[in-house]
PDB file of C-alpha atoms in Angstrom:
ATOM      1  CA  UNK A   1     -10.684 -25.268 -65.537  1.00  0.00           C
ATOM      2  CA  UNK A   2      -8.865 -24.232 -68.567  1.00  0.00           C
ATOM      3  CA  UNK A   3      -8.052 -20.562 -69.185  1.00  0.00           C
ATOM      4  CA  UNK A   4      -9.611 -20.403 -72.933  1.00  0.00           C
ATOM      5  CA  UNK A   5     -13.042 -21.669 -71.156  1.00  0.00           C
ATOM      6  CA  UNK A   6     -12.339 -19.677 -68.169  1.00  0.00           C
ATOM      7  CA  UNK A   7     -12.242 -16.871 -71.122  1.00  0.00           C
ATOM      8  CA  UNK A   8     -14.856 -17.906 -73.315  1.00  0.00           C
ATOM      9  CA  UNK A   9     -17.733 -18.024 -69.779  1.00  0.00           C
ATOM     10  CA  UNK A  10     -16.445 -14.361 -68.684  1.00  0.00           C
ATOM     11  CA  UNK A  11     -17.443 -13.273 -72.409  1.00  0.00           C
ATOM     12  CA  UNK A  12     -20.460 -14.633 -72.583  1.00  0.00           C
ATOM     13  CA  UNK A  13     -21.142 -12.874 -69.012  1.00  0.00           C
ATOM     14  CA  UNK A  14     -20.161  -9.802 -70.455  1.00  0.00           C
ATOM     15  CA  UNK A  15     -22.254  -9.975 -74.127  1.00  0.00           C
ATOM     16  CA  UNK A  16     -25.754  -8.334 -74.089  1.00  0.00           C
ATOM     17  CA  UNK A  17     -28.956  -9.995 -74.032  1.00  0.00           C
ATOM     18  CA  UNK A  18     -32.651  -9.462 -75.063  1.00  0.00           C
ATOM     19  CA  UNK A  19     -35.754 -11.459 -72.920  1.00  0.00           C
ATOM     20  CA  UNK A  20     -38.947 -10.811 -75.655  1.00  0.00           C
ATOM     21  CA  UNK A  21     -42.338 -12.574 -74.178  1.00  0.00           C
ATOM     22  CA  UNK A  22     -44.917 -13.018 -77.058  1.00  0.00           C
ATOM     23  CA  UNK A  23     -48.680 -14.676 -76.785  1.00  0.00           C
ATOM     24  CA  UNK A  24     -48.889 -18.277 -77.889  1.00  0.00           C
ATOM     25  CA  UNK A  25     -51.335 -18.060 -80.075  1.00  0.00           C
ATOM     26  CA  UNK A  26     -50.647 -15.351 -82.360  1.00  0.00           C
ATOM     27  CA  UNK A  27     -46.999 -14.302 -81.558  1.00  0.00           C
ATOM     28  CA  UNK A  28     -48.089 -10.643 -80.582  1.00  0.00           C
ATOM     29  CA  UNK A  29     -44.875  -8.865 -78.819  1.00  0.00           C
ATOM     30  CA  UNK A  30     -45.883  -7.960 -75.371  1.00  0.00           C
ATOM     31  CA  UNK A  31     -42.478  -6.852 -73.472  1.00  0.00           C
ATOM     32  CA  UNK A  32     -39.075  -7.058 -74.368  1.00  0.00           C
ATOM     33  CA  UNK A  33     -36.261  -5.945 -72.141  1.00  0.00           C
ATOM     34  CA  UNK A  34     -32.014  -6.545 -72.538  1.00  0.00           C
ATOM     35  CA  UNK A  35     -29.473  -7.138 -69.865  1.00  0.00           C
ATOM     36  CA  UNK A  36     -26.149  -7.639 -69.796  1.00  0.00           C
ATOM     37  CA  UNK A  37     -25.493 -11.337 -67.204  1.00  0.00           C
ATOM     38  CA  UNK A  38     -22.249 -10.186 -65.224  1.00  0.00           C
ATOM     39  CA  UNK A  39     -24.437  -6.670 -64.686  1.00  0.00           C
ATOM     40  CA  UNK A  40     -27.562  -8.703 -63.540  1.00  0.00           C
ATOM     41  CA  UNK A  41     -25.289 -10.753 -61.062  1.00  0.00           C
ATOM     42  CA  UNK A  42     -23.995  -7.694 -59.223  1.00  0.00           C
ATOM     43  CA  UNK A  43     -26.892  -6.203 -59.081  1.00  0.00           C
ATOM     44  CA  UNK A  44     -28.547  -9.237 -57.584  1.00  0.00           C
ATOM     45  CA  UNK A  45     -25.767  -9.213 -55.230  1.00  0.00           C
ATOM     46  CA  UNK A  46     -25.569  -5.556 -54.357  1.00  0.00           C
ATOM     47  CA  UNK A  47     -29.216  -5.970 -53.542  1.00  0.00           C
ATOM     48  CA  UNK A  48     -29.114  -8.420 -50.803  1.00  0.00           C
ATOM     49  CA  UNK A  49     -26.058  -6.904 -49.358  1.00  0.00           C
ATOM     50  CA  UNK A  50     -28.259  -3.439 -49.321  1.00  0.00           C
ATOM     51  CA  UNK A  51     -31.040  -5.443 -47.493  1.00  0.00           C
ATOM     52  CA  UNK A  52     -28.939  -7.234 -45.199  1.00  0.00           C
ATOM     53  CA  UNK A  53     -27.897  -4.327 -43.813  1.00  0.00           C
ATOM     54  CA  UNK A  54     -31.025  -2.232 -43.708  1.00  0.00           C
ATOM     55  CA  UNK A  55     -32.655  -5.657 -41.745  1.00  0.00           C
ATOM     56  CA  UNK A  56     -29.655  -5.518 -39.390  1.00  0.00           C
ATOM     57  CA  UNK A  57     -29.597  -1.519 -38.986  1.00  0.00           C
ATOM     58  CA  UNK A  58     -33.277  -1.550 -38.055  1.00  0.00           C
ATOM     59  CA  UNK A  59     -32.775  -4.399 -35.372  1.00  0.00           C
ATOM     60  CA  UNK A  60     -29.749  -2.768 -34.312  1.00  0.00           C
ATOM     61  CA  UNK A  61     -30.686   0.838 -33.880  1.00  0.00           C
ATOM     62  CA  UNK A  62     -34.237   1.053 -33.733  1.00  0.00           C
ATOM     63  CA  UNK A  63     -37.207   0.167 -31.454  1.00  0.00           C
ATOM     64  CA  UNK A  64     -37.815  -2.773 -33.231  1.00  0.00           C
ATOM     65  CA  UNK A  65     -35.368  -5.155 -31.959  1.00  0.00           C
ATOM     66  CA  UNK A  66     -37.776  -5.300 -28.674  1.00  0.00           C
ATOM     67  CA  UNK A  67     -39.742  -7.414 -30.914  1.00  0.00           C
ATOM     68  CA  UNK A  68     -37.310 -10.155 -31.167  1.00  0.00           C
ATOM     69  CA  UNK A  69     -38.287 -13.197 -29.254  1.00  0.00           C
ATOM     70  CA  UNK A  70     -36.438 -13.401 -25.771  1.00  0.00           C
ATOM     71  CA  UNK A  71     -34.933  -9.748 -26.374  1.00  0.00           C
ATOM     72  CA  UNK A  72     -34.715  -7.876 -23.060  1.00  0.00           C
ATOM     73  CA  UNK A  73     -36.102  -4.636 -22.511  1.00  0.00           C
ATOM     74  CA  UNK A  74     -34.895  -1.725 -21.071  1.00  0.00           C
ATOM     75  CA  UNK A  75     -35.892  -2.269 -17.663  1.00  0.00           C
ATOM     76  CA  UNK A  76     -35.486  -5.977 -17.939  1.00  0.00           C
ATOM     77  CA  UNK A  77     -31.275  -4.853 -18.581  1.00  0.00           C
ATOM     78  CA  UNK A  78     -31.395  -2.178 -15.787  1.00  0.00           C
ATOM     79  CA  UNK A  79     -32.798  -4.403 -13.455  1.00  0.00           C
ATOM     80  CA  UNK A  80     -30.206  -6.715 -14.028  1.00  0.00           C
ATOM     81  CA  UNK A  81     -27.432  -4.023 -13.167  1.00  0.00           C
ATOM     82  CA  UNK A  82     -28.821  -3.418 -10.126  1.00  0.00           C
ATOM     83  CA  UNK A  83     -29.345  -6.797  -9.263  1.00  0.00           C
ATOM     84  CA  UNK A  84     -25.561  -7.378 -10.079  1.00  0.00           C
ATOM     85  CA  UNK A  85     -24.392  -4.021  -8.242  1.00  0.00           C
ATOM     86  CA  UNK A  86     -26.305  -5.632  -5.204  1.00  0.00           C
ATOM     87  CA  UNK A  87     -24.796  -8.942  -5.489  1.00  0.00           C
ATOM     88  CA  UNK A  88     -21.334  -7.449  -5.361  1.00  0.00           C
ATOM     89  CA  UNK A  89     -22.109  -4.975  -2.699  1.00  0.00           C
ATOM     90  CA  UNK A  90     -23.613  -7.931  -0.435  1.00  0.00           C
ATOM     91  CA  UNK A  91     -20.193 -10.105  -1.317  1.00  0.00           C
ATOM     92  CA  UNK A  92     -18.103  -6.934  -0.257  1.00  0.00           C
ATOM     93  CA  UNK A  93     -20.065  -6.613   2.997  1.00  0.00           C
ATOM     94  CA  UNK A  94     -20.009 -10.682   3.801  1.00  0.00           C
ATOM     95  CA  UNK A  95     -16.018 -10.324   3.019  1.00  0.00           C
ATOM     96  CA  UNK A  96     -15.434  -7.489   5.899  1.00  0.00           C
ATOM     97  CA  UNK A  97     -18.104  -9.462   8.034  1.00  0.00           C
ATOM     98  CA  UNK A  98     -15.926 -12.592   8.062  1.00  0.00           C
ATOM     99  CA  UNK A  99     -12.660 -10.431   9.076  1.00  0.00           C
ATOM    100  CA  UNK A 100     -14.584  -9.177  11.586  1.00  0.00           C
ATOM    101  CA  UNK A 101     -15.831 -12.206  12.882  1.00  0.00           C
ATOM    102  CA  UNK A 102     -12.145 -13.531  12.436  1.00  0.00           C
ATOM    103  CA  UNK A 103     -10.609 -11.043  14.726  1.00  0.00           C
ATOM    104  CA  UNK A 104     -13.751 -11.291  17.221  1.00  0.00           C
ATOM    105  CA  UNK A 105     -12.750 -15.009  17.404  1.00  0.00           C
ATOM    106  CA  UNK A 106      -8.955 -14.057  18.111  1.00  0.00           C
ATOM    107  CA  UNK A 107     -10.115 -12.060  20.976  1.00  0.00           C
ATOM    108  CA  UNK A 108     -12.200 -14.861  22.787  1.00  0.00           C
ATOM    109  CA  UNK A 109      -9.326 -17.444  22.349  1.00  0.00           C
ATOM    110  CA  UNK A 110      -7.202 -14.315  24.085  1.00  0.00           C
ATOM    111  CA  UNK A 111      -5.136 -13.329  20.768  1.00  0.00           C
ATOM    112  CA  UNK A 112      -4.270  -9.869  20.201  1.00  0.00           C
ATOM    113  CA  UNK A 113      -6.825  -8.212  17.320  1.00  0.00           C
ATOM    114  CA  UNK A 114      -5.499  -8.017  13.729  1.00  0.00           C
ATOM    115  CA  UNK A 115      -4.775  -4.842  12.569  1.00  0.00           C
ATOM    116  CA  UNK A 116      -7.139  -5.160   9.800  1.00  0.00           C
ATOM    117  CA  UNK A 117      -9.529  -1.829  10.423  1.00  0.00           C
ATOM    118  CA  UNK A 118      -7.198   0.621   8.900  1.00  0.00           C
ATOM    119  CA  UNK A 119      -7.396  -1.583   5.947  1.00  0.00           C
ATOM    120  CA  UNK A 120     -10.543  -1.572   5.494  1.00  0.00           C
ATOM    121  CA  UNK A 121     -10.760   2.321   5.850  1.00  0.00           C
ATOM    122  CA  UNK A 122      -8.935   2.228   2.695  1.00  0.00           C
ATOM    123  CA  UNK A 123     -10.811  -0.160   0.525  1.00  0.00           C
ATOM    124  CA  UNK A 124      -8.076  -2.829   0.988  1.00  0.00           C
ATOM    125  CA  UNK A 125     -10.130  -5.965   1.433  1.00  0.00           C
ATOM    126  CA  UNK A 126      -7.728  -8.011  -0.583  1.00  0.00           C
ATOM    127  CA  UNK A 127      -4.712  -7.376   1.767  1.00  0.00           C
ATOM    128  CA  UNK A 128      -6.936  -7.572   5.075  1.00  0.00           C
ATOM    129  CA  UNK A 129      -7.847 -11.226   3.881  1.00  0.00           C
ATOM    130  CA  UNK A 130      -4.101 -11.933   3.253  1.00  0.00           C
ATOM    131  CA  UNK A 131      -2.866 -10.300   6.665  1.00  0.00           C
ATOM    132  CA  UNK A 132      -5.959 -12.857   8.368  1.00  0.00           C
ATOM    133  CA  UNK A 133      -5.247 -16.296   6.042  1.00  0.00           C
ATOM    134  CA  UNK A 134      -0.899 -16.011   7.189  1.00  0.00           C
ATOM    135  CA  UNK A 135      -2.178 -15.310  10.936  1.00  0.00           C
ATOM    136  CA  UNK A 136      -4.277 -18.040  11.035  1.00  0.00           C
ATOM    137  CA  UNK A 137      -1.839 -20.467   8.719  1.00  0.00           C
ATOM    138  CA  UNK A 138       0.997 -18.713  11.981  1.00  0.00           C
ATOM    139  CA  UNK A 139      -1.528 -19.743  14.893  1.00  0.00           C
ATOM    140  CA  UNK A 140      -2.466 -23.440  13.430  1.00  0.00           C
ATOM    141  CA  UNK A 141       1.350 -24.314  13.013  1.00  0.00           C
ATOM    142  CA  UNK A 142       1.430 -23.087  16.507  1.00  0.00           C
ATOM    143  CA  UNK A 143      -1.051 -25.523  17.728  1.00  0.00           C
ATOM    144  CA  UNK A 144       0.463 -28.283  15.890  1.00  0.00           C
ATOM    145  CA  UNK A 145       3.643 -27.698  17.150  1.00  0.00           C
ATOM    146  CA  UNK A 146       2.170 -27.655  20.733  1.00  0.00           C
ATOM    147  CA  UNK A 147      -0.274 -31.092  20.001  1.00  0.00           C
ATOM    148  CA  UNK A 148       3.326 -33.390  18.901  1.00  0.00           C
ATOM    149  CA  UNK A 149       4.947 -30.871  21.897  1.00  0.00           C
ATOM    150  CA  UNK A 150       2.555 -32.539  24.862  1.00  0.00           C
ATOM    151  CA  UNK A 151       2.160 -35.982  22.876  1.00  0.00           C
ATOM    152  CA  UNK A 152       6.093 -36.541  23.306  1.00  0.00           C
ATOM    153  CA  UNK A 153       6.595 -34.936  26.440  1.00  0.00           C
ATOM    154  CA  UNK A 154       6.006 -38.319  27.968  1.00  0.00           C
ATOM    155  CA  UNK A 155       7.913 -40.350  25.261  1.00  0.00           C
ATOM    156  CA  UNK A 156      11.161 -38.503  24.764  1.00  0.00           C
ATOM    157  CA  UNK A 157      13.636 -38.467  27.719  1.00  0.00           C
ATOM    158  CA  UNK A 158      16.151 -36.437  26.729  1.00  0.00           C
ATOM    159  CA  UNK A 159      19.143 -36.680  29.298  1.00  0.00           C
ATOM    160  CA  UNK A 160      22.519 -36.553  29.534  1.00  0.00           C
ATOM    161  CA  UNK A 161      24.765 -39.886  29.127  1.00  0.00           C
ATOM    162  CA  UNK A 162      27.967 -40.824  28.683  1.00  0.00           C
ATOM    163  CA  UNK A 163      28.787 -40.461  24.959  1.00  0.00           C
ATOM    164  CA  UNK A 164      32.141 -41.903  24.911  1.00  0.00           C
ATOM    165  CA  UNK A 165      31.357 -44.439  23.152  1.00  0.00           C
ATOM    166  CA  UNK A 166      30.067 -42.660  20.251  1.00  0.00           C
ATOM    167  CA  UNK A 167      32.555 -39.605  19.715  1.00  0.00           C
ATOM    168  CA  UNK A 168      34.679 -41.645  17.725  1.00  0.00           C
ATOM    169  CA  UNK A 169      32.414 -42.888  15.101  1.00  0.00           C
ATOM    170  CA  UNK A 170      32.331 -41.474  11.996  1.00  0.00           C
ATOM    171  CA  UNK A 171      29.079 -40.575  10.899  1.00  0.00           C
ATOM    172  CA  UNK A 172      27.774 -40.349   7.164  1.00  0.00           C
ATOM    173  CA  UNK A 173      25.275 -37.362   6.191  1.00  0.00           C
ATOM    174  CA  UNK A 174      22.062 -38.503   5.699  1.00  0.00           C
ATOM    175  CA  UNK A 175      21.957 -35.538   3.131  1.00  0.00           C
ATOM    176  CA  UNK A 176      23.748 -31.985   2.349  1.00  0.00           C
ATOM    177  CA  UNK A 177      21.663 -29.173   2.978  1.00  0.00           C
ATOM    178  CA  UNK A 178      20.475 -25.924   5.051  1.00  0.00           C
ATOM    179  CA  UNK A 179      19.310 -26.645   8.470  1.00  0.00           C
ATOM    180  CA  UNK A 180      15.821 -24.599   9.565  1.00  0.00           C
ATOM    181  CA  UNK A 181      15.465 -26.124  12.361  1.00  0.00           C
ATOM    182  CA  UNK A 182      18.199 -27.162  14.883  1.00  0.00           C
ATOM    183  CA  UNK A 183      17.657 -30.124  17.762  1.00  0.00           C
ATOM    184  CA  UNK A 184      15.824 -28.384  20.598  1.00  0.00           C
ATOM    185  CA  UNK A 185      14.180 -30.532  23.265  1.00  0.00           C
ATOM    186  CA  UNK A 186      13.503 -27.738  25.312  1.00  0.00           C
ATOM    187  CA  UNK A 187      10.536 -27.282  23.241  1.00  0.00           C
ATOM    188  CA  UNK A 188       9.516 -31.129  22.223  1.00  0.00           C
ATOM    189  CA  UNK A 189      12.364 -30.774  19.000  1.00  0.00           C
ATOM    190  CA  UNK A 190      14.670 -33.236  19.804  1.00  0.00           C
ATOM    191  CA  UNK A 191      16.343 -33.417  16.108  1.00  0.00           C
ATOM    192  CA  UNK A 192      16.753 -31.476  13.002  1.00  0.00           C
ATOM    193  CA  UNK A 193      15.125 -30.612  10.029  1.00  0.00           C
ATOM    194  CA  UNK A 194      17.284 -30.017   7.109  1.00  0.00           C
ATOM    195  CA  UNK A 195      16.381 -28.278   4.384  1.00  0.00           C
ATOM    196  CA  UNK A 196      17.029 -30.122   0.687  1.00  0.00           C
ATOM    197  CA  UNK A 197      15.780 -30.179  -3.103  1.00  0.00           C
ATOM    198  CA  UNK A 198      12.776 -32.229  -3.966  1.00  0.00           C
ATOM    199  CA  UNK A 199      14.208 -35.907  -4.624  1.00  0.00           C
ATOM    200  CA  UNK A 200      17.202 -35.612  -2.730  1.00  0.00           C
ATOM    201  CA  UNK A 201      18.892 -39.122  -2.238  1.00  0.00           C
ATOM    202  CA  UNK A 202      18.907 -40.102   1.427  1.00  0.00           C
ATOM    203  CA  UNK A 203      21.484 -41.870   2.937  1.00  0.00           C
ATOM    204  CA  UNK A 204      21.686 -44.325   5.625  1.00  0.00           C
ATOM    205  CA  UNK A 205      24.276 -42.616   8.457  1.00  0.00           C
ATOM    206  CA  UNK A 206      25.794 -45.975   9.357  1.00  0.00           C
ATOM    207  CA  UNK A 207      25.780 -49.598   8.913  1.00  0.00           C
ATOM    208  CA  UNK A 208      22.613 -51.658  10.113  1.00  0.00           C
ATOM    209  CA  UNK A 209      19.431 -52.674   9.832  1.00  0.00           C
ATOM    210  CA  UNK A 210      15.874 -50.827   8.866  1.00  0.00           C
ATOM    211  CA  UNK A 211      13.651 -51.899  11.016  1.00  0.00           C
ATOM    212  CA  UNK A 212      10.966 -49.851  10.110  1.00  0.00           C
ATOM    213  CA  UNK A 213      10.231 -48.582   6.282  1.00  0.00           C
ATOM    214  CA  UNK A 214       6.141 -47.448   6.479  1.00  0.00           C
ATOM    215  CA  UNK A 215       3.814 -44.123   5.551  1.00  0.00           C
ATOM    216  CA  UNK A 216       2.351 -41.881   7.448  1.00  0.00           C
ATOM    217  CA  UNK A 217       0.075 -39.571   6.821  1.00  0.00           C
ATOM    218  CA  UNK A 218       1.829 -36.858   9.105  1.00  0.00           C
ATOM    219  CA  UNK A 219       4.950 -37.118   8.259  1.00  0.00           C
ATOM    220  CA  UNK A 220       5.428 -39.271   4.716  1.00  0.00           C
ATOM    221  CA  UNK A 221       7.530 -42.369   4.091  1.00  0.00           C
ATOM    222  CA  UNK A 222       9.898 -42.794   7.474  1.00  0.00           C
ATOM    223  CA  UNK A 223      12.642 -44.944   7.577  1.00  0.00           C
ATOM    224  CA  UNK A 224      14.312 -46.354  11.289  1.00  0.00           C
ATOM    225  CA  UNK A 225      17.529 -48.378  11.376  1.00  0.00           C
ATOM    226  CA  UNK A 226      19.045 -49.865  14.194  1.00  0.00           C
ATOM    227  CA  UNK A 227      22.755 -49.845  14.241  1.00  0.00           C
ATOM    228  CA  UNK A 228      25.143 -51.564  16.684  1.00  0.00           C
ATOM    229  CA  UNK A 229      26.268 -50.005  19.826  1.00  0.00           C
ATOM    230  CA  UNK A 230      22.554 -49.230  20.384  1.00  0.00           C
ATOM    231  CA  UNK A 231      22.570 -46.085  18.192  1.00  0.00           C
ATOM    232  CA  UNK A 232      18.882 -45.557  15.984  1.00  0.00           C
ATOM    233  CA  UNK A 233      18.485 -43.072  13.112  1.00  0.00           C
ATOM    234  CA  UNK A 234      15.333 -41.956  12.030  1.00  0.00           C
ATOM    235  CA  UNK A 235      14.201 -40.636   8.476  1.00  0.00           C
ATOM    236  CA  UNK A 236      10.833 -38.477   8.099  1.00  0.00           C
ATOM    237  CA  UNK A 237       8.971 -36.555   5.319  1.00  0.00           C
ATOM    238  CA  UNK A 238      10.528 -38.788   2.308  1.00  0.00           C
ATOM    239  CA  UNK A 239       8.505 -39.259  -0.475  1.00  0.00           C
ATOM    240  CA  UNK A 240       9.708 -42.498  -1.925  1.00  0.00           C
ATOM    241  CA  UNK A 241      11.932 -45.175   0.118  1.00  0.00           C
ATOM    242  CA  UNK A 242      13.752 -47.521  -1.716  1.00  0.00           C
ATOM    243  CA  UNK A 243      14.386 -50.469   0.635  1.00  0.00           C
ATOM    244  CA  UNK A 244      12.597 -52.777   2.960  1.00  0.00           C
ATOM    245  CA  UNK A 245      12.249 -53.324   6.339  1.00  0.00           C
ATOM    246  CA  UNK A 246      14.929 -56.015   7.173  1.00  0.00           C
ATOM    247  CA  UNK A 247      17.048 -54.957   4.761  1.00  0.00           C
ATOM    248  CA  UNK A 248      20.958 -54.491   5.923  1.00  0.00           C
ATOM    249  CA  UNK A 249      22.157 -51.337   4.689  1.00  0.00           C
ATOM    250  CA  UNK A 250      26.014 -49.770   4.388  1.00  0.00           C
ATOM    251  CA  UNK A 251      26.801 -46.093   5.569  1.00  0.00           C
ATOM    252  CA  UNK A 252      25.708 -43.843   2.408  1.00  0.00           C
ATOM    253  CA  UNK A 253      23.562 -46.169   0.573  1.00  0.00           C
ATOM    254  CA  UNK A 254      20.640 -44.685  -0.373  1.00  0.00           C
ATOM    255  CA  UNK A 255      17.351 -45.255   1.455  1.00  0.00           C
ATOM    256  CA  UNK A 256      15.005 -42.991   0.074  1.00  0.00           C
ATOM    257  CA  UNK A 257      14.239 -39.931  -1.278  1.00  0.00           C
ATOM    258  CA  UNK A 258      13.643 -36.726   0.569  1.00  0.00           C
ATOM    259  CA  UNK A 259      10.380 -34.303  -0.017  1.00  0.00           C
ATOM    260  CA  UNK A 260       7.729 -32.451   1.034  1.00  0.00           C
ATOM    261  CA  UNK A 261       5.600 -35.437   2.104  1.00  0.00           C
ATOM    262  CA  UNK A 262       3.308 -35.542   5.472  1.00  0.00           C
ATOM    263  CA  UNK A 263       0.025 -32.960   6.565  1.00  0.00           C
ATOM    264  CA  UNK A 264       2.812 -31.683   8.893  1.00  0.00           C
ATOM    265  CA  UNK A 265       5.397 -30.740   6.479  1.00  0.00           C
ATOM    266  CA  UNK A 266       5.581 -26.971   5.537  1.00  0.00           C
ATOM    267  CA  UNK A 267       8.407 -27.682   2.723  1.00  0.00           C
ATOM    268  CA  UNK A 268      10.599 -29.755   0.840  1.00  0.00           C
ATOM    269  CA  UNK A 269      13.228 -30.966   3.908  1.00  0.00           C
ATOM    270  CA  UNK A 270      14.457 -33.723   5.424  1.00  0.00           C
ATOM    271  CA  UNK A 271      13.406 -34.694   9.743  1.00  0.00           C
ATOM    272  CA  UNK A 272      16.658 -36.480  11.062  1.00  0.00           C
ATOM    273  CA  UNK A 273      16.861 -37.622  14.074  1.00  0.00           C
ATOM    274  CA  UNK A 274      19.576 -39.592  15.959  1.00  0.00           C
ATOM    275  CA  UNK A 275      18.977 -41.811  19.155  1.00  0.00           C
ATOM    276  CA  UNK A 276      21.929 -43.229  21.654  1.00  0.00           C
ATOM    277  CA  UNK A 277      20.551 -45.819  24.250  1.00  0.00           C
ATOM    278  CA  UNK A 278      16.764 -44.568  24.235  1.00  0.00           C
ATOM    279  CA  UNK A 279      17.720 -40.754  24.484  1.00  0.00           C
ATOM    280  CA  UNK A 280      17.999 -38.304  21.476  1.00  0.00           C
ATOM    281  CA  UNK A 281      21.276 -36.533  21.331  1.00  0.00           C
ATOM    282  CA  UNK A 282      21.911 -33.633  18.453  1.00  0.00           C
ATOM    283  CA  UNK A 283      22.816 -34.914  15.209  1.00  0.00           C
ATOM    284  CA  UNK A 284      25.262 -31.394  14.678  1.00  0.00           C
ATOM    285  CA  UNK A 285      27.351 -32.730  17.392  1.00  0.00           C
ATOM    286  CA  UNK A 286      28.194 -35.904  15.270  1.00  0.00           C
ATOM    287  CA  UNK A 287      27.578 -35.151  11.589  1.00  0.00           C
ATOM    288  CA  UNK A 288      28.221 -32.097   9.497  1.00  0.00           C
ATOM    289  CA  UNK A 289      25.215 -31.454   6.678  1.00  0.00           C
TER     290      UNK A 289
END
């Protein structure tokens, strides 16, 4: 809008004006009154601000709001505080019931009782929970480990043979990395678990064939090749293989890629083990990681 009519409204707003009502018939003056427009308009506007806020101070402040529709009432809100103090006093109580009955259970199966009482002397339900949740993660690794322990005890025969012919090979690392685990078949761990980055290229150790490239669900993608002088290596907990069984592979072509794949896997690492006509020997004897 142009600035002259911009000007020329704001005047007229400004000028003064007189309203005069007269009878039809024979033009007798009955009221007259002036205003000024822009005066009228804030006026007008002043006034519904002024009731807005009266309407909203009386439903705020005063009794009356308890006639709104689907307004609670006093006791309607305090019942509701109880009813929520009870709720959370009930989930408290159910909380220390179940570390009770936790450490109850530990007892029957002939575990030693969790510490957790003094805990709870102190309010600390939060860190009881915590101390119960890594001693019962600690005792169903334990039963895991001792489930694969008596389900190879009759498959693995771990003995002593002659390894001449297999001292002079040279060996390729399946991958670089921390071991967590070392070979152990004293207690059903005949190989090593190696500890890597997610996505880790793994490496076939020597020349030969995969015989077996397939998932399971305890232990991810895992990878078996047969190599000559009847040596096996065996590849668990990979996330992704990248060749075929049947495939003929080279020492340090890449196989697959190591993870944290399989319901038995607590991290991201690689299971390695190394087999010498039907018996597992230790991988650290042969191959530096």
């Amino acid at each position: 809008m142009p600035q002259k009519k911009k000007d020329k409204i704001f005047s007229r707003l400004q000028k003064r004006y007189r309203v005069v009502i007269e009878e039809d018939k024979n033009l007798e003056h009955v009221v007259s009154f002036k205003f000024v427009p822009l005066v009228t308009i804030l006026v007008i506007v002043a006034s519904f601000t002024l009731l807005i806020f009266l309407i909203y101070s009386l439903l705020a402040f005063t009794p009356l709001r308890k006639a709104i529709p689907g307004y609670p009432s006093a006791q309607t809100q305090a019942d509701a505080m109880r009813n929520a103090l009870k709720v959370d006093s009930l989930e408290q109580e159910l909380r220390v019931w179940n570390l009770q009955l936790n450490n109850f259970q530990r007892v029957v199966l002939g575990l030693p009782p969790l510490p957790i009482d003094s805990l709870l002397e102190t309010g600390n339900i939060a860190e009881a929970e915590e101390l119960v949740f890594e001693a019962r993660y600690a005792y169903q690794d334990s039963l895991l480990k001792a489930e694969v322990a008596s389900g190879d005890q009759y498959d693995v025969t771990v003995v002593k043979r002659d390894m001449e012919n297999i001292e002079g090979i040279l060996f390729f690392p399946p991958v670089k990395g921390h071991i967590t685990e070392g070979y152990n078949p004293a207690i059903a761990h005949p190989y090593v678990d190696i500890a890597v980055k997610p996505n880790t290229s793994v490496c076939a150790t020597l020349d030969g064939t995969i015989i077996s490239s397939v998932w399971n669900d305890d232990t991810g993608w895992t990878i078996q090749i047969q190599h000559s002088g009847d040596l096996i290596s065996i590849y668990k907990h990979c996330t992704k293989t990248i060749k075929k069984s049947g495939e003929k592979v080279s020492a340090g072509t890449p196989i697959a890629f190591a993870g944290n794949a399989g319901n038995i896997s607590t991290g991201s690492h690689l299971h390695f083990e190394l087999w010498y006509r039907g018996a597992a020997v230790d991988p650290e004897t042969y191959i530096r990681f």
